[in-house]
PDB file of C-alpha atoms in Angstrom:
ATOM      1  CA  MET A   1      17.708  -8.899  15.086  1.00 88.00           C
ATOM      2  CA  THR A   2      15.086  -6.162  14.796  1.00 95.00           C
ATOM      3  CA  LEU A   3      11.960  -6.400  12.694  1.00 95.00           C
ATOM      4  CA  ALA A   4      13.452  -3.832  10.307  1.00 96.00           C
ATOM      5  CA  ASP A   5      16.604  -5.972   9.943  1.00 95.00           C
ATOM      6  CA  ARG A   6      14.535  -9.090   9.250  1.00 92.00           C
ATOM      7  CA  LEU A   7      12.576  -7.277   6.557  1.00 94.00           C
ATOM      8  CA  ARG A   8      15.737  -5.881   4.929  1.00 93.00           C
ATOM      9  CA  ALA A   9      17.295  -9.360   4.852  1.00 90.00           C
ATOM     10  CA  ARG A  10      14.304 -10.812   3.007  1.00 88.00           C
ATOM     11  CA  LEU A  11      14.143  -7.939   0.517  1.00 90.00           C
ATOM     12  CA  ALA A  12      17.704  -8.662  -0.620  1.00 80.00           C
ATOM     13  CA  ASP A  13      16.592 -11.678  -2.667  1.00 81.00           C
ATOM     14  CA  PRO A  14      15.651 -11.067  -6.335  1.00 81.00           C
ATOM     15  CA  VAL A  15      12.011 -11.709  -7.284  1.00 85.00           C
ATOM     16  CA  GLU A  16      10.334 -12.099 -10.663  1.00 84.00           C
ATOM     17  CA  GLY A  17       6.736 -11.596 -11.693  1.00 83.00           C
ATOM     18  CA  LEU A  18       5.970  -8.467  -9.691  1.00 88.00           C
ATOM     19  CA  LEU A  19       2.899  -6.428 -10.578  1.00 89.00           C
ATOM     20  CA  THR A  20       3.793  -3.157 -12.305  1.00 88.00           C
ATOM     21  CA  GLY A  21       0.452  -1.445 -12.745  1.00 87.00           C
ATOM     22  CA  ASP A  22      -3.282  -1.362 -13.272  1.00 78.00           C
ATOM     23  CA  LEU A  23      -5.009  -2.612 -16.413  1.00 64.00           C
ATOM     24  CA  ASN A  24      -3.088  -5.872 -16.486  1.00 66.00           C
ATOM     25  CA  GLY A  25       0.199  -4.061 -15.994  1.00 68.00           C
ATOM     26  CA  ALA A  26      -0.392  -1.792 -18.979  1.00 68.00           C
ATOM     27  CA  ALA A  27      -1.744   1.427 -17.523  1.00 70.00           C
ATOM     28  CA  PRO A  28      -1.024   4.011 -20.244  1.00 74.00           C
ATOM     29  CA  MET A  29       1.328   6.862 -19.434  1.00 79.00           C
ATOM     30  CA  PRO A  30      -0.639  10.116 -19.261  1.00 82.00           C
ATOM     31  CA  GLU A  31       0.158  12.848 -21.800  1.00 83.00           C
ATOM     32  CA  GLY A  32       1.969  14.926 -19.204  1.00 85.00           C
ATOM     33  CA  GLY A  33       3.823  11.932 -17.749  1.00 88.00           C
ATOM     34  CA  TRP A  34       3.289  10.086 -14.507  1.00 91.00           C
ATOM     35  CA  ARG A  35       2.441  12.035 -11.368  1.00 93.00           C
ATOM     36  CA  ALA A  36       4.825  11.038  -8.595  1.00 95.00           C
ATOM     37  CA  ALA A  37       3.253   9.639  -5.436  1.00 97.00           C
ATOM     38  CA  ALA A  38       4.318   7.658  -2.384  1.00 98.00           C
ATOM     39  CA  VAL A  39       2.560   5.510   0.212  1.00 98.00           C
ATOM     40  CA  LEU A  40       3.701   4.256   3.594  1.00 98.00           C
ATOM     41  CA  ILE A  41       3.542   0.530   4.314  1.00 98.00           C
ATOM     42  CA  ALA A  42       3.867   0.718   8.097  1.00 98.00           C
ATOM     43  CA  VAL A  43       4.562  -2.614   9.805  1.00 98.00           C
ATOM     44  CA  THR A  44       3.922  -2.636  13.525  1.00 98.00           C
ATOM     45  CA  GLU A  45       6.649  -3.864  15.871  1.00 97.00           C
ATOM     46  CA  ARG A  46       4.899  -6.572  17.847  1.00 96.00           C
ATOM     47  CA  ALA A  47       5.188 -10.343  18.297  1.00 95.00           C
ATOM     48  CA  GLU A  48       2.708 -10.785  15.433  1.00 96.00           C
ATOM     49  CA  PRO A  49       3.406  -7.758  13.215  1.00 97.00           C
ATOM     50  CA  GLY A  50       0.584  -6.058  11.369  1.00 97.00           C
ATOM     51  CA  VAL A  51       0.249  -3.487   8.598  1.00 98.00           C
ATOM     52  CA  LEU A  52      -1.588  -0.181   9.081  1.00 98.00           C
ATOM     53  CA  LEU A  53      -4.276   0.628   6.525  1.00 97.00           C
ATOM     54  CA  THR A  54      -6.939   3.305   6.218  1.00 96.00           C
ATOM     55  CA  GLN A  55     -10.543   3.347   5.092  1.00 92.00           C
ATOM     56  CA  ARG A  56     -11.026   6.531   3.083  1.00 87.00           C
ATOM     57  CA  THR A  57     -14.085   8.720   3.632  1.00 80.00           C
ATOM     58  CA  GLY A  58     -17.027   8.204   1.335  1.00 58.00           C
ATOM     59  CA  ASP A  59     -17.190  11.717  -0.093  1.00 63.00           C
ATOM     60  CA  LEU A  60     -13.695  12.074  -1.543  1.00 51.00           C
ATOM     61  CA  ARG A  61     -13.353  13.017  -5.213  1.00 58.00           C
ATOM     62  CA  THR A  62     -11.311   9.880  -5.998  1.00 54.00           C
ATOM     63  CA  HIS A  63     -11.170   6.432  -4.393  1.00 53.00           C
ATOM     64  CA  ALA A  64     -13.989   7.276  -1.979  1.00 50.00           C
ATOM     65  CA  GLY A  65     -14.548   4.609   0.665  1.00 65.00           C
ATOM     66  CA  GLN A  66     -11.644   2.466  -0.475  1.00 86.00           C
ATOM     67  CA  VAL A  67      -8.972   0.859   1.662  1.00 94.00           C
ATOM     68  CA  ALA A  68      -5.577   2.474   1.137  1.00 94.00           C
ATOM     69  CA  PHE A  69      -2.162   3.081   2.606  1.00 97.00           C
ATOM     70  CA  PRO A  70      -1.480   6.545   3.971  1.00 97.00           C
ATOM     71  CA  GLY A  71       0.040   8.461   1.085  1.00 96.00           C
ATOM     72  CA  GLY A  72      -0.362  10.887  -1.767  1.00 93.00           C
ATOM     73  CA  SER A  73       1.459  13.104  -4.242  1.00 94.00           C
ATOM     74  CA  ILE A  74       5.133  13.882  -3.797  1.00 96.00           C
ATOM     75  CA  ASP A  75       5.447  17.642  -3.346  1.00 94.00           C
ATOM     76  CA  PRO A  76       8.580  19.486  -4.547  1.00 93.00           C
ATOM     77  CA  ALA A  77       9.371  20.402  -0.932  1.00 94.00           C
ATOM     78  CA  ASP A  78       9.388  16.726   0.090  1.00 95.00           C
ATOM     79  CA  GLY A  79      12.653  15.921  -1.614  1.00 91.00           C
ATOM     80  CA  GLY A  80      11.567  12.390  -2.486  1.00 96.00           C
ATOM     81  CA  PRO A  81       9.211   9.499  -1.781  1.00 98.00           C
ATOM     82  CA  VAL A  82      10.341   8.730   1.777  1.00 98.00           C
ATOM     83  CA  ALA A  83       9.676  12.244   3.044  1.00 98.00           C
ATOM     84  CA  ALA A  84       6.391  12.376   1.133  1.00 98.00           C
ATOM     85  CA  ALA A  85       5.139   9.078   2.569  1.00 98.00           C
ATOM     86  CA  LEU A  86       6.040  10.128   6.118  1.00 98.00           C
ATOM     87  CA  ARG A  87       4.439  13.570   5.664  1.00 98.00           C
ATOM     88  CA  GLU A  88       1.238  12.068   4.284  1.00 97.00           C
ATOM     89  CA  ALA A  89       1.093   9.528   7.134  1.00 98.00           C
ATOM     90  CA  ALA A  90       1.467  12.368   9.629  1.00 98.00           C
ATOM     91  CA  GLU A  91      -1.329  14.324   7.920  1.00 97.00           C
ATOM     92  CA  GLU A  92      -3.724  11.403   7.410  1.00 96.00           C
ATOM     93  CA  ILE A  93      -3.282   9.311  10.566  1.00 98.00           C
ATOM     94  CA  ALA A  94      -1.099  11.493  12.857  1.00 98.00           C
ATOM     95  CA  LEU A  95       1.808   9.047  12.695  1.00 98.00           C
ATOM     96  CA  PRO A  96       4.868  10.865  14.089  1.00 98.00           C
ATOM     97  CA  PRO A  97       7.561  10.655  11.366  1.00 97.00           C
ATOM     98  CA  GLN A  98      10.352  10.179  13.913  1.00 98.00           C
ATOM     99  CA  THR A  99       8.760   6.913  15.103  1.00 98.00           C
ATOM    100  CA  ALA A 100       9.168   5.238  11.703  1.00 98.00           C
ATOM    101  CA  THR A 101      12.251   3.190  10.847  1.00 98.00           C
ATOM    102  CA  VAL A 102      12.464   3.195   7.059  1.00 98.00           C
ATOM    103  CA  VAL A 103      13.376  -0.220   5.682  1.00 97.00           C
ATOM    104  CA  ALA A 104      13.321   0.351   1.912  1.00 96.00           C
ATOM    105  CA  THR A 105      11.545   1.879  -1.031  1.00 96.00           C
ATOM    106  CA  LEU A 106       9.799  -0.854  -2.971  1.00 95.00           C
ATOM    107  CA  ASP A 107       8.763  -1.468  -6.569  1.00 92.00           C
ATOM    108  CA  ARG A 108       7.030   1.379  -8.399  1.00 94.00           C
ATOM    109  CA  TYR A 109       3.412   0.816  -9.335  1.00 94.00           C
ATOM    110  CA  HIS A 110       1.491   2.654 -12.086  1.00 92.00           C
ATOM    111  CA  THR A 111      -2.197   3.402 -11.653  1.00 89.00           C
ATOM    112  CA  VAL A 112      -4.846   3.989 -14.279  1.00 84.00           C
ATOM    113  CA  THR A 113      -5.408   7.399 -12.664  1.00 85.00           C
ATOM    114  CA  GLY A 114      -1.920   8.459 -13.795  1.00 89.00           C
ATOM    115  CA  PHE A 115       0.215   8.009 -10.683  1.00 92.00           C
ATOM    116  CA  GLU A 116       3.597   6.342 -10.363  1.00 94.00           C
ATOM    117  CA  VAL A 117       3.487   5.188  -6.752  1.00 96.00           C
ATOM    118  CA  VAL A 118       6.562   4.375  -4.674  1.00 98.00           C
ATOM    119  CA  PRO A 119       5.711   2.220  -1.648  1.00 98.00           C
ATOM    120  CA  VAL A 120       7.907   3.046   1.358  1.00 98.00           C
ATOM    121  CA  LEU A 121       8.272   0.153   3.781  1.00 98.00           C
ATOM    122  CA  ALA A 122       8.882   1.083   7.422  1.00 98.00           C
ATOM    123  CA  THR A 123       8.446  -0.323  10.885  1.00 98.00           C
ATOM    124  CA  VAL A 124       6.615   1.618  13.583  1.00 98.00           C
ATOM    125  CA  PRO A 125       6.018   0.993  17.295  1.00 98.00           C
ATOM    126  CA  ALA A 126       2.856  -0.915  18.104  1.00 96.00           C
ATOM    127  CA  ASP A 127      -0.196   0.861  19.493  1.00 94.00           C
ATOM    128  CA  LEU A 128       0.728   4.430  18.621  1.00 96.00           C
ATOM    129  CA  PRO A 129      -2.073   6.900  19.468  1.00 96.00           C
ATOM    130  CA  LEU A 130      -3.080   7.441  15.831  1.00 97.00           C
ATOM    131  CA  MET A 131      -5.916   9.747  14.767  1.00 96.00           C
ATOM    132  CA  PRO A 132      -7.692   9.761  11.378  1.00 95.00           C
ATOM    133  CA  ALA A 133      -7.854  13.086   9.519  1.00 93.00           C
ATOM    134  CA  PRO A 134     -11.628  13.636   9.484  1.00 89.00           C
ATOM    135  CA  LEU A 135     -11.873  14.941   5.908  1.00 87.00           C
ATOM    136  CA  GLU A 136      -9.859  12.068   4.421  1.00 89.00           C
ATOM    137  CA  VAL A 137      -9.919   8.987   6.634  1.00 92.00           C
ATOM    138  CA  ASP A 138     -12.900   7.218   8.180  1.00 92.00           C
ATOM    139  CA  ALA A 139     -10.886   4.567  10.030  1.00 93.00           C
ATOM    140  CA  ILE A 140      -7.406   3.249  10.722  1.00 96.00           C
ATOM    141  CA  PHE A 141      -7.032  -0.499  11.121  1.00 96.00           C
ATOM    142  CA  GLU A 142      -4.320  -3.128  11.266  1.00 97.00           C
ATOM    143  CA  VAL A 143      -4.141  -6.389   9.324  1.00 97.00           C
ATOM    144  CA  PRO A 144      -1.826  -9.165  10.545  1.00 97.00           C
ATOM    145  CA  LEU A 145       1.191  -9.442   8.273  1.00 95.00           C
ATOM    146  CA  THR A 146       0.720 -13.212   8.102  1.00 94.00           C
ATOM    147  CA  VAL A 147      -2.725 -12.656   6.543  1.00 95.00           C
ATOM    148  CA  LEU A 148      -1.305 -10.285   3.927  1.00 94.00           C
ATOM    149  CA  LEU A 149       1.615 -12.580   3.066  1.00 91.00           C
ATOM    150  CA  ASP A 150      -0.574 -15.641   2.460  1.00 91.00           C
ATOM    151  CA  ARG A 151      -1.298 -15.800  -1.282  1.00 85.00           C
ATOM    152  CA  ALA A 152      -4.237 -18.113  -0.603  1.00 90.00           C
ATOM    153  CA  ASN A 153      -6.106 -15.078   0.783  1.00 93.00           C
ATOM    154  CA  TYR A 154      -6.115 -13.284  -2.592  1.00 92.00           C
ATOM    155  CA  GLN A 155      -8.668 -13.611  -5.370  1.00 91.00           C
ATOM    156  CA  VAL A 156      -8.745 -12.167  -8.867  1.00 90.00           C
ATOM    157  CA  GLY A 157     -11.616  -9.895  -9.806  1.00 85.00           C
ATOM    158  CA  SER A 158     -12.355  -7.911 -12.953  1.00 82.00           C
ATOM    159  CA  ARG A 159     -14.353  -4.987 -14.231  1.00 77.00           C
ATOM    160  CA  TRP A 160     -14.481  -2.979 -17.428  1.00 78.00           C
ATOM    161  CA  HIS A 161     -12.644   0.354 -17.634  1.00 68.00           C
ATOM    162  CA  GLU A 162     -12.909   2.449 -20.809  1.00 71.00           C
ATOM    163  CA  GLY A 163     -13.446  -0.578 -23.025  1.00 76.00           C
ATOM    164  CA  THR A 164     -10.757  -2.752 -21.423  1.00 73.00           C
ATOM    165  CA  GLU A 165     -11.424  -5.556 -18.974  1.00 79.00           C
ATOM    166  CA  ARG A 166      -9.372  -4.707 -15.903  1.00 78.00           C
ATOM    167  CA  PHE A 167      -8.166  -7.544 -13.705  1.00 80.00           C
ATOM    168  CA  TYR A 168      -7.161  -6.866 -10.127  1.00 85.00           C
ATOM    169  CA  TYR A 169      -6.384  -8.682  -6.906  1.00 91.00           C
ATOM    170  CA  GLU A 170      -8.532  -8.407  -3.824  1.00 93.00           C
ATOM    171  CA  LEU A 171      -8.430  -9.647  -0.255  1.00 94.00           C
ATOM    172  CA  ILE A 172     -11.329  -9.673   2.181  1.00 93.00           C
ATOM    173  CA  PHE A 173     -10.446  -8.958   5.806  1.00 93.00           C
ATOM    174  CA  GLY A 174     -13.544  -9.059   7.974  1.00 91.00           C
ATOM    175  CA  GLU A 175     -15.917  -6.478   6.528  1.00 90.00           C
ATOM    176  CA  ARG A 176     -13.193  -4.689   4.603  1.00 92.00           C
ATOM    177  CA  ARG A 177     -12.301  -5.229   0.948  1.00 91.00           C
ATOM    178  CA  ILE A 178      -8.687  -4.525   0.021  1.00 94.00           C
ATOM    179  CA  TRP A 179      -8.338  -4.371  -3.746  1.00 90.00           C
ATOM    180  CA  GLY A 180      -6.772  -2.666  -6.740  1.00 90.00           C
ATOM    181  CA  ALA A 181      -3.475  -0.833  -6.389  1.00 93.00           C
ATOM    182  CA  THR A 182      -3.339  -1.339  -2.605  1.00 95.00           C
ATOM    183  CA  ALA A 183      -3.783  -5.109  -2.919  1.00 95.00           C
ATOM    184  CA  ALA A 184      -1.268  -5.241  -5.779  1.00 94.00           C
ATOM    185  CA  MET A 185       1.402  -3.458  -3.748  1.00 95.00           C
ATOM    186  CA  ILE A 186       0.731  -5.766  -0.797  1.00 95.00           C
ATOM    187  CA  LEU A 187       0.982  -8.802  -3.068  1.00 93.00           C
ATOM    188  CA  ASN A 188       4.311  -7.532  -4.420  1.00 93.00           C
ATOM    189  CA  LEU A 189       5.509  -7.302  -0.823  1.00 94.00           C
ATOM    190  CA  ALA A 190       4.222 -10.818  -0.170  1.00 92.00           C
ATOM    191  CA  ARG A 191       6.209 -12.079  -3.150  1.00 90.00           C
ATOM    192  CA  ARG A 192       9.338 -10.468  -1.735  1.00 90.00           C
ATOM    193  CA  LEU A 193       8.999 -11.727   1.837  1.00 88.00           C
ATOM    194  CA  THR A 194       9.062 -15.259   3.139  1.00 67.00           C
ATOM    195  CA  TRP A 195       7.994 -14.911   6.751  1.00 48.00           C
ATOM    196  CA  PRO A 196       9.740 -17.339   9.154  1.00 43.00           C
TER     197      PRO A 196
END
C-alpha cells in the first residue's frame, strides 16, 4: 500500500472538533466575502514521512517571517484549489506539479485576514531538488510527520486582535515556531490521522 493510499484510508473516518478559523473559530466574513485560497500539505515519501514547510521572507507585506505551507490565492485560471496549490508550490519552492500525488482536499479554514483556505494534501518524492523563490521564501524545511501528529507537541497561545483575545495553537520545531492558521491546519490533519 502506498503512502497516498494509507493517508486516504485514514481520512475516511469522520472526525469532530476540527478547527474552522482564527479568532476562536469566529473570524468574521469580510464585506466582499471570503477570498479563496489554497495551500499544499506535501508529505514526503520516505520511511519516516515528513511535511514540507516554508519560512517566509521578513519583508513581505503580510505574514512576514512566518512559517507557512506553499500556497496563496486561487486565480480564475486555476480552476480550483488543487491546481492553485500545485501552481503556488511550483512558484514558491519549485516543486514540479507532476511529482505530486493528490490525496484529498481537507477542511476549509477561515483566517482573520479574510481568506477561506483549502488545504490540499499530497504525497511527493523525498529529496526533490527544491528551490525557494527569493522574494517570498527564506527557507524550505521538513518536519517529521510523527512530530506534527503528536498533540503533546502543541501549546495554546493568545494575543489581542482588534479588541478580541485571539487564541491559537503553536508548535516549536528547533528554532522555528509554527503557529496560527498553519498550526491549526496541521492540527486538523493530526485529528484526522492515526499513524500506525
